[in-house]
XYZ file of C-alpha atoms in Angstrom:
227
model
C 102.141 80.506 118.685
C 104.203 78.043 120.737
C 103.803 80.160 123.859
C 100.011 80.146 123.431
C 100.063 76.375 123.045
C 101.935 76.069 126.341
C 99.595 78.515 128.109
C 96.617 76.467 126.950
C 97.935 73.496 128.941
C 97.453 75.336 132.251
C 94.690 73.612 134.202
C 91.841 75.813 135.378
C 92.492 78.473 132.752
C 89.326 78.851 130.684
C 90.125 81.744 128.384
C 93.172 83.217 126.678
C 92.940 86.680 125.177
C 96.021 88.342 123.743
C 97.011 91.321 121.651
C 99.416 91.418 118.733
C 101.207 94.725 118.530
C 101.909 94.669 114.814
C 100.455 92.869 111.767
C 103.939 91.552 110.978
C 103.592 89.249 114.018
C 100.450 87.573 112.649
C 101.909 84.442 111.088
C 100.036 81.556 109.479
C 101.167 79.433 112.429
C 99.560 81.852 114.877
C 96.292 81.858 112.948
C 96.275 78.042 112.940
C 96.946 77.974 116.682
C 94.017 80.312 117.302
C 91.784 78.210 115.062
C 92.615 74.928 116.800
C 92.552 76.247 120.370
C 89.617 75.615 122.700
C 90.674 78.457 125.020
C 91.895 81.332 122.833
C 89.096 83.864 122.420
C 87.612 84.640 119.017
C 88.920 88.186 119.160
C 92.054 89.875 117.893
C 93.290 93.447 118.216
C 95.186 94.149 115.016
C 96.313 97.808 114.727
C 95.865 99.205 111.233
C 96.747 102.909 111.816
C 95.682 103.945 108.296
C 93.775 102.541 105.343
C 96.070 104.376 102.929
C 99.130 102.468 101.763
C 100.941 105.740 101.146
C 100.331 106.901 104.722
C 101.434 103.501 106.043
C 104.656 103.869 104.065
C 105.281 107.312 105.575
C 104.572 105.839 109.013
C 107.213 103.155 108.309
C 104.673 100.435 109.088
C 106.240 97.920 106.633
C 102.932 96.679 105.179
C 100.285 97.908 102.749
C 96.525 97.959 103.108
C 96.402 95.066 100.620
C 98.672 92.964 102.856
C 96.562 93.863 105.883
C 93.389 92.839 104.045
C 94.987 89.510 103.130
C 95.620 88.864 106.853
C 91.987 89.674 107.676
C 90.767 87.288 104.986
C 93.003 84.510 106.369
C 91.679 85.126 109.876
C 88.028 85.064 108.836
C 88.527 81.952 106.714
C 90.050 80.149 109.706
C 87.819 81.653 112.432
C 84.546 82.865 110.856
C 83.094 84.353 114.063
C 86.235 86.296 115.038
C 85.799 89.923 116.106
C 88.479 92.371 115.025
C 89.417 95.560 116.831
C 91.950 98.102 115.634
C 93.700 101.444 116.099
C 93.595 104.330 113.631
C 95.650 107.540 113.627
C 94.101 110.536 111.860
C 95.939 113.639 110.786
C 99.365 112.111 110.198
C 101.600 114.732 108.508
C 100.659 115.185 104.879
C 97.403 113.189 105.094
C 95.237 114.473 102.263
C 91.447 114.407 102.208
C 91.635 111.679 99.573
C 93.928 109.544 101.762
C 91.615 110.022 104.724
C 88.591 108.961 102.671
C 90.555 105.897 101.548
C 90.875 104.996 105.231
C 87.135 105.516 105.754
C 86.266 103.177 102.888
C 88.781 100.582 104.069
C 87.272 100.539 107.572
C 83.834 100.039 106.028
C 85.224 97.127 104.017
C 86.827 95.406 107.025
C 83.833 96.024 109.369
C 85.815 96.224 112.594
C 83.922 95.539 115.801
C 85.787 98.353 117.566
C 87.939 101.141 116.158
C 90.106 103.139 118.556
C 90.698 106.535 116.974
C 93.647 108.744 117.875
C 94.582 112.172 116.579
C 98.236 112.385 115.581
C 100.264 114.421 118.058
C 103.788 115.653 117.455
C 106.699 114.241 119.443
C 110.031 116.022 119.412
C 112.912 114.032 117.963
C 110.737 111.881 115.720
C 110.904 111.839 111.934
C 107.192 112.708 111.744
C 107.759 115.861 113.800
C 110.099 117.124 111.079
C 107.735 116.290 108.216
C 106.131 119.142 106.255
C 102.377 119.640 105.909
C 101.429 119.169 109.559
C 97.634 118.859 109.752
C 95.699 121.635 111.590
C 93.984 120.566 114.805
C 90.493 121.431 113.553
C 90.908 119.112 110.560
C 92.166 116.288 112.797
C 89.156 116.789 115.060
C 86.720 116.699 112.136
C 88.264 113.517 110.753
C 88.350 111.901 114.177
C 84.644 112.598 114.723
C 83.786 111.022 111.364
C 85.677 107.842 112.223
C 84.125 107.666 115.684
C 80.664 107.849 114.132
C 81.626 105.028 111.766
C 82.936 103.039 114.743
C 79.611 103.403 116.555
C 77.721 102.215 113.466
C 79.984 99.191 112.892
C 79.944 98.238 116.571
C 76.163 98.429 116.799
C 75.728 96.328 113.658
C 78.109 93.675 115.001
C 76.426 93.497 118.406
C 72.909 93.544 116.968
C 73.509 90.026 115.637
C 73.675 88.716 119.210
C 70.087 89.708 120.082
C 67.997 86.572 120.520
C 71.007 84.291 120.994
C 72.629 82.687 124.041
C 76.267 83.612 124.631
C 78.988 82.590 127.054
C 80.012 85.482 129.306
C 82.912 85.656 131.734
C 81.630 87.938 134.498
C 84.203 90.457 135.703
C 82.505 93.013 137.950
C 79.291 94.351 139.457
C 77.925 97.766 138.487
C 75.013 99.734 139.872
C 73.007 101.233 137.015
C 69.841 103.230 137.682
C 69.631 101.766 141.173
C 69.879 98.161 139.949
C 72.857 95.861 140.453
C 74.165 94.440 137.188
C 76.781 91.738 136.731
C 79.008 92.698 133.794
C 81.441 90.702 131.678
C 82.579 89.900 128.135
C 81.811 87.240 125.564
C 84.633 85.365 123.863
C 84.292 87.912 121.033
C 84.886 90.792 123.500
C 81.309 92.060 123.547
C 80.347 93.549 126.920
C 77.160 92.033 128.363
C 75.254 92.783 131.590
C 72.559 90.909 133.506
C 70.494 92.244 136.436
C 71.629 90.175 139.423
C 72.337 90.992 143.078
C 74.468 87.915 143.707
C 78.084 88.328 142.628
C 79.079 86.309 139.597
C 82.629 87.672 139.356
C 85.078 85.194 137.765
C 82.257 82.853 136.756
C 81.454 81.805 133.202
C 77.691 81.876 132.620
C 75.210 81.537 129.790
C 73.247 84.693 128.965
C 70.278 85.122 126.639
C 70.835 88.498 124.973
C 67.616 90.492 124.577
C 68.805 93.977 123.646
C 71.143 96.938 124.105
C 71.906 98.099 127.645
C 73.531 101.259 126.298
C 75.805 102.334 123.453
C 78.675 100.090 124.603
C 76.902 97.237 126.387
C 74.352 94.500 125.673
C 71.920 93.178 128.246
C 70.275 89.853 128.802
C 68.884 87.235 131.167
C 70.933 84.689 133.066
C 70.451 81.080 131.958
C 71.603 77.856 133.522
C 75.089 76.833 132.410
C 74.893 74.327 129.574
C-alpha cells in the first residue's frame, strides 16, 4: 500500500495497474489505498484457484472460499465498479465432481470479469505429484471447457453494461481488422475497446462512446472529444 502511494506521486503517470499474487496480500490498508487513489485502476487480479475449501486446503493456499468471498465483499463495498479477474486450476488431484461443481457455483456467485482456466499438470518433486487420485486428462478437459464457457458468459454480461456509455480508454496499439485500422486500448476496468481511426492514438487517454461488441474479447465505439 505504501509503495502504491509513493508511485502515485510520480508526475505524468496517469494510471497504476498492479497484480496481487495471493489473497493473503490483500490487506484492509491496500483496499483503502485503492479506494482513495485517483490513479490506481478499478481492476484487481485476485487468483482463487478453486471454489472448494477442501481443494484449497490440499493446495496449501492458506485461505477458504469463505475468506476469499469476504475479501471480494470488502473490495466491492469500497470500490463498487471494480472488475475482478482470477485464475482457476481444474483437475487438482482428488478433485471430485461435487468439488468441481462447488467451484462452478462459486464463480457464478462472484461474477468475475475474466477467469483464466488452467488444467492441473504434474510436476516432479511436488507434493501434488505424489498425491493419489490423479484426474484423467479427458475429465480435466471437460471441466476446463465448462469453466471457459462460464467465463465467456460472465465476461459478456460485464461488458454489455458499457454499451451506450462513454468510457476512458488508454490507447496502446493499432490493429488492422478486416482492412480497417483500429486503435485499441483498455478502460480503467481492463475492458478492451477499439475505435476505427487511421491516426495513431498510442499512449493517449481518450473518451470513447461504446456502441457494441467488436468481437468476443473486444468492445467497439466512437471517439469523442476528451472531457
